[in-house]
Each structure stands twice: as C-alpha cells, then as structure tokens.
mmCIF file of C-alpha atoms in Angstrom:
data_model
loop_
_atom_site.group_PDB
_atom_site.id
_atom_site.type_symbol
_atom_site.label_atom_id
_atom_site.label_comp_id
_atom_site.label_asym_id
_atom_site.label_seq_id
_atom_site.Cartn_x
_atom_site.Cartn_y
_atom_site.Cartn_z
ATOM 1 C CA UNK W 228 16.655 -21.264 13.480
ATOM 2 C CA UNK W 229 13.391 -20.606 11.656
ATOM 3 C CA UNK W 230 13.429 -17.208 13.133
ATOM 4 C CA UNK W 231 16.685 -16.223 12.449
ATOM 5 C CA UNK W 232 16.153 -17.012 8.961
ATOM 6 C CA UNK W 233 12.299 -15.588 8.952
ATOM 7 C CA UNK W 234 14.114 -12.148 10.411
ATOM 8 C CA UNK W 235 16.759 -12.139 8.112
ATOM 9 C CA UNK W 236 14.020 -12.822 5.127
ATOM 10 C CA UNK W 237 11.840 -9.833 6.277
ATOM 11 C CA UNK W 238 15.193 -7.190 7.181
ATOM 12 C CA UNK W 239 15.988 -8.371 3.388
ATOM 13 C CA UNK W 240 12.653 -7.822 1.859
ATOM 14 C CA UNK W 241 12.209 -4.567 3.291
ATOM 15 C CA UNK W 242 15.701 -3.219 2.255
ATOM 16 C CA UNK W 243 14.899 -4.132 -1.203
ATOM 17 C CA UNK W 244 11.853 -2.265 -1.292
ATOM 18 C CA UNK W 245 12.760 0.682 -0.259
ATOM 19 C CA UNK W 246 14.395 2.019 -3.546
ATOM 20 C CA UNK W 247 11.169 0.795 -5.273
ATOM 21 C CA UNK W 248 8.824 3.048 -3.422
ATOM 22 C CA UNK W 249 10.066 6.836 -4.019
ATOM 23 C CA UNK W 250 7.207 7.730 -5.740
ATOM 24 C CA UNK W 251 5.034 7.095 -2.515
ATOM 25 C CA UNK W 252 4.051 8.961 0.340
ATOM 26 C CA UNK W 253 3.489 7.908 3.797
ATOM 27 C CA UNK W 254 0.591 6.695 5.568
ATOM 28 C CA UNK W 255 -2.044 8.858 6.035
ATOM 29 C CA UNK W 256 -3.126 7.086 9.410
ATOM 30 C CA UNK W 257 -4.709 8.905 12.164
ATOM 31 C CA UNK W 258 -2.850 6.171 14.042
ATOM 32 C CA UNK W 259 0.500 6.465 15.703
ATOM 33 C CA UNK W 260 0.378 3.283 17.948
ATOM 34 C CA UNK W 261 2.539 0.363 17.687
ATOM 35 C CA UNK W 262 0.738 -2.995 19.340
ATOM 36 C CA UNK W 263 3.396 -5.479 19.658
ATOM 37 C CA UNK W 264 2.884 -8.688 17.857
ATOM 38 C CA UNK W 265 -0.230 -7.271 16.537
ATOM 39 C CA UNK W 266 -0.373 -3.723 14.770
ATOM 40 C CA UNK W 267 1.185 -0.835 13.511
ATOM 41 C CA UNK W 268 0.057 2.286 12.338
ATOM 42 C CA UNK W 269 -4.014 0.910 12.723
ATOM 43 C CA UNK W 270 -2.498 -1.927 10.185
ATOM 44 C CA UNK W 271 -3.170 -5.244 12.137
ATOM 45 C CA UNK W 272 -2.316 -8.596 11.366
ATOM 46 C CA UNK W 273 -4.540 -10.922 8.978
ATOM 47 C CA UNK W 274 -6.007 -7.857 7.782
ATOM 48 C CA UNK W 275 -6.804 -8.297 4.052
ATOM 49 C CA UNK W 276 -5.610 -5.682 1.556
ATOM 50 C CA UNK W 277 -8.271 -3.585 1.554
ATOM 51 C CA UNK W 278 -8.414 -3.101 5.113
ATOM 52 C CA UNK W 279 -4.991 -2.589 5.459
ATOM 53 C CA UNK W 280 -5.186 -0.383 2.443
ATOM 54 C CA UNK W 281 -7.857 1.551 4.258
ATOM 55 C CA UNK W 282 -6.044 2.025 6.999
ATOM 56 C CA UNK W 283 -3.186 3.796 6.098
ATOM 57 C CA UNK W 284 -4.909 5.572 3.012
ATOM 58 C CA UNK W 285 -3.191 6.271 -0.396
ATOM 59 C CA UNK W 286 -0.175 7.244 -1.638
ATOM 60 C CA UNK W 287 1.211 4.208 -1.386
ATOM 61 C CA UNK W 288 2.158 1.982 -3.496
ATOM 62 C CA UNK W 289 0.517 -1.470 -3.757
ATOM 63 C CA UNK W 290 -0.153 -4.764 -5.380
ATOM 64 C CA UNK W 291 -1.644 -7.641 -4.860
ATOM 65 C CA UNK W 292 1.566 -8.760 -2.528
ATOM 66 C CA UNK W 293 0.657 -5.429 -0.210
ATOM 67 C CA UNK W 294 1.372 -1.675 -0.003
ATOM 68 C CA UNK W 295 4.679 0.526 0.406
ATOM 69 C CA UNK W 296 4.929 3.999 1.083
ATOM 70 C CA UNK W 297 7.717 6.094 1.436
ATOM 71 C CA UNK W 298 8.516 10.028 2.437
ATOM 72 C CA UNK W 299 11.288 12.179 0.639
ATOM 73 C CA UNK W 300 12.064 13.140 4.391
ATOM 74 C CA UNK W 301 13.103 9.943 5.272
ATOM 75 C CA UNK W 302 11.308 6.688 6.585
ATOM 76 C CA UNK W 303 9.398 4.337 4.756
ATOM 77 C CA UNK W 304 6.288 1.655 5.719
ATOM 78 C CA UNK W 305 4.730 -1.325 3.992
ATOM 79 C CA UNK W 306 3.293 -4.318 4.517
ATOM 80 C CA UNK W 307 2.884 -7.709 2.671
ATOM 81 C CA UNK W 308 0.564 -10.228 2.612
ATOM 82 C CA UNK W 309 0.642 -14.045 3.213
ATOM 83 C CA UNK W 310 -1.642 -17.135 2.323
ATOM 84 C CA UNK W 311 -2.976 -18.759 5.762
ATOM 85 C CA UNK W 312 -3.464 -22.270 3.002
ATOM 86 C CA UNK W 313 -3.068 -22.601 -0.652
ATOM 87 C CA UNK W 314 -6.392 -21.777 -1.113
ATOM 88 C CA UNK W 315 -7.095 -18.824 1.519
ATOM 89 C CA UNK W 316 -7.308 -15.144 0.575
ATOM 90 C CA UNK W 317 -4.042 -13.285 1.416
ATOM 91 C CA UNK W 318 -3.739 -10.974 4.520
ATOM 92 C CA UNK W 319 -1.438 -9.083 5.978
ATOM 93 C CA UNK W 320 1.498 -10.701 7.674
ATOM 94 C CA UNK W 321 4.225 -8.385 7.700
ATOM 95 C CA UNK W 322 3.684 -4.526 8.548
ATOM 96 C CA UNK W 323 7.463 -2.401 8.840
ATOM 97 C CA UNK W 324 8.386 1.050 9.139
ATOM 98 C CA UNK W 325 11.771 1.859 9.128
ATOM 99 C CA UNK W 326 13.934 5.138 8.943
ATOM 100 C CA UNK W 327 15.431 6.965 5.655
ATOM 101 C CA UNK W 328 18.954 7.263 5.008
ATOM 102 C CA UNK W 329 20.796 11.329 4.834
ATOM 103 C CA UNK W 330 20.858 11.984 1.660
ATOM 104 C CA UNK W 331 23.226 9.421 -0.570
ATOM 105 C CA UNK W 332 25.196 8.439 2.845
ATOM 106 C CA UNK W 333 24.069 5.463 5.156
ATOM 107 C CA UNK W 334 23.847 7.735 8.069
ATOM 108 C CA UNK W 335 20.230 7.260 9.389
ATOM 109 C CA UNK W 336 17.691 9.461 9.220
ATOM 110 C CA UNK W 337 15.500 9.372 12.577
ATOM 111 C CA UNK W 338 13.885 12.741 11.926
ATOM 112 C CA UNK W 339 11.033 10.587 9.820
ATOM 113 C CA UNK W 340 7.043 11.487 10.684
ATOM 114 C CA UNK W 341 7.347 7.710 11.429
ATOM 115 C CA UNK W 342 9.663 7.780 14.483
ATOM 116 C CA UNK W 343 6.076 9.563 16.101
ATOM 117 C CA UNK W 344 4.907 6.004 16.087
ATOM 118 C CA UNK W 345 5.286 4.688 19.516
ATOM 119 C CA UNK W 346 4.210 1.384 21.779
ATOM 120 C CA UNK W 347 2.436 1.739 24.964
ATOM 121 C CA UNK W 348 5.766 2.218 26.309
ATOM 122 C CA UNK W 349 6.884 5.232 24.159
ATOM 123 C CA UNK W 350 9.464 2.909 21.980
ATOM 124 C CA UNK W 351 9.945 3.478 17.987
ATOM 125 C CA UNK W 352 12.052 4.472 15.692
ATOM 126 C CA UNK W 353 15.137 6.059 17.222
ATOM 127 C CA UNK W 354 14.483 4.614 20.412
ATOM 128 C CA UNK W 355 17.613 3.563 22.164
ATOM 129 C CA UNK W 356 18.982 -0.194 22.825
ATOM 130 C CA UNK W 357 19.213 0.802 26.414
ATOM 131 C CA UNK W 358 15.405 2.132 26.944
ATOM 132 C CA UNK W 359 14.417 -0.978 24.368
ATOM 133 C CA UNK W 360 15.754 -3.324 26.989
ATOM 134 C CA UNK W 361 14.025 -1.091 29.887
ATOM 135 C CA UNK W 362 10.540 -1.612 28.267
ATOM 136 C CA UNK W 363 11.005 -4.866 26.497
ATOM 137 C CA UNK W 364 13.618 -7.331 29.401
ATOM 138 C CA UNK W 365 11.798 -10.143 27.171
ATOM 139 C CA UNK W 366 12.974 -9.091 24.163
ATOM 140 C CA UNK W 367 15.959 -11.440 22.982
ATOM 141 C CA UNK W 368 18.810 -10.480 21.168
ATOM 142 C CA UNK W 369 19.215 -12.142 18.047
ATOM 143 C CA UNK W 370 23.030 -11.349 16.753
ATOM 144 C CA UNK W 371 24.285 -8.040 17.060
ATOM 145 C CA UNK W 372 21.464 -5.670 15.203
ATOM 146 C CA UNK W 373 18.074 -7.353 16.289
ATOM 147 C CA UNK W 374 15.944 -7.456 19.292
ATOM 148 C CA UNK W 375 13.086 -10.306 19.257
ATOM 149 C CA UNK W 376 9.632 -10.499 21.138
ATOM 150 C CA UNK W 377 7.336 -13.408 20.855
ATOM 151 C CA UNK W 378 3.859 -12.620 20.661
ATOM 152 C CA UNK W 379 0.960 -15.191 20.574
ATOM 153 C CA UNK W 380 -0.152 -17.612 17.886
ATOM 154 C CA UNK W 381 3.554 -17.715 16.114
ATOM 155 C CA UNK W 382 3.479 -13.462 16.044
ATOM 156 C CA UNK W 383 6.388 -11.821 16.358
ATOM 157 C CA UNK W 384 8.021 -8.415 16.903
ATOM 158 C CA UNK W 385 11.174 -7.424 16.034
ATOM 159 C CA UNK W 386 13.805 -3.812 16.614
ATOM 160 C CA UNK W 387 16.951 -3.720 14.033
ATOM 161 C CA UNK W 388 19.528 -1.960 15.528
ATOM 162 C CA UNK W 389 22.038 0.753 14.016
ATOM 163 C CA UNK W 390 24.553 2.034 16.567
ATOM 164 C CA UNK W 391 22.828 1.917 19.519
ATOM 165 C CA UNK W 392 19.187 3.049 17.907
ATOM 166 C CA UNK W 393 16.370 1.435 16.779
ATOM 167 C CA UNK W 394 16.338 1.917 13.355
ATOM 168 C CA UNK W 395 13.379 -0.306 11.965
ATOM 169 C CA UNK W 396 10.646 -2.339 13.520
ATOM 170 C CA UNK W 397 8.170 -4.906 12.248
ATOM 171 C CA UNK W 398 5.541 -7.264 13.203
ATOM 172 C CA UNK W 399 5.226 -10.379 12.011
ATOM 173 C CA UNK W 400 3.363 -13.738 11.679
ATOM 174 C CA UNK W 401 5.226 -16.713 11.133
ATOM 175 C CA UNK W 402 4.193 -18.541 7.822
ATOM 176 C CA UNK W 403 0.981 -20.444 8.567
ATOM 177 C CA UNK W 404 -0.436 -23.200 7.262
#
C-alpha cells in the first residue's frame, strides 16, 4: 500500500509542477541514460543539490526542495530532494521526466528531446506497454496507468502509462529514515 500511495504522491507532485516551470529549459546533460532504480539523465540518487544541479546544468528552475526544467517543445524534468533523518542534508530522491502536452489539448506530446533518454534496453518516453513488458517481465502493474520495478535499498522505478505509451518515468527512493 505504501507504494501505491508513494506513486500516486510522486505522479501528483510532478503534474503540479509542470505549469510552474515554463520559464525553464531542459537539461543541458551530456547524458541520455536512464539507470533503473538509480539515475536519470547523469542525476543519481542521494545526490545533493549541487551535484544534481551540476549535472543537468541551468535553466532550470530550483530551490532548496530541487530543480525543474521544462521545454516549450514539450517534456519536462525535475527532481526533489528528501531528508535521509531530521537532521541530514537533503539529496535527491525523486528524478522524473515526463512528456508535454499538444498545445492546450491533453494529447501527448512524445516528440520531447527527452524521449532520447533511454535504459540499457532502449525504453523511455514513448516506449510502448508491449516492448516495456519485453524488457522489464519484472515490472508489476500497479492499476491501469503504472508499471513498477523494485530496485535495491527501498529504490524504485516507475512507467505511467497513456494509451498504450509510456508517457513519464521516475526513479525513486522510498522515504528513509
């Protein structure tokens, strides 16, 4: 149940932010890889801001609870940072990137700069369910628009679905503490 909820929490967070962050651009990363349960984009878990900051360069915009960019072409990235114990520094424990919407309609938008970002096994944005399940059998479904991995140490990895097409991905830690 706690990942259900934790899912639904980060799917939330992230469609919230995305109308906040048209002023930003999108990473300027040399990196295109997505590491499952671990990275995306060169931004890794437990990073702190500044390395994760690093990482994917400016033009985003960030605050002490982490760093969203966004494209006018479509697609945006962030992450957002959690507390390991009251008194730790944050790091990163969330990284997304997830595709733009067509214009004003809710039609997505999976010619992003962002659906170049790929896993070992060539899945991203715009992937399909079918070739998900192909590279990922261990992936579980969780309702009708979510595909879960579990990665070590609480770490998870997670594909919303639109249609039949991966529409945004993120890796995440589970609160920790």
């Amino acid at each position: 149940m706690k990942t259900r909820i934790g899912t639904a929490l980060v799917a939330t967070v992230a469609l919230l932010a995305a109308p906040a962050i048209s002023a930003a651009s999108l990473p300027s990363t040399h990196s295109t890889s997505i590491v499952p349960s671990k990275s995306i984009g060169g931004v890794k878990l437990g990073m702190s801001l500044a390395q994760a900051t690093k990482a994917w360069g400016k033009g985003g915009t960030c605050s002490e609870a982490g760093c969203q960019y966004q494209s006018k072409s479509g697609g945006f990235a962030d992450f957002s940072l959690i507390r390991k114990t009251e008194t730790s520094q944050p790091v990163v424990g969330i990284i997304v990137i997830e595709t733009g919407t067509v214009g004003t309609t809710s039609k997505r938008n999976y010619n992003t700069p962002l659906a170049r970002w790929k896993t070992s096994s060539g899945i991203g944005l715009g992937s399909t369910v079918k070739q998900l399940r192909h590279a990922y059998p261990q992936a579980k479904k969780l309702g009708t628009s979510a595909y879960q991995m579990k990665g070590s140490g609480g770490t998870f990895t997670t594909f919303f679905i639109n249609g039949s097409r991966i529409m945004s991905m993120n890796v995440s830690s589970q609160a920790l503490g």
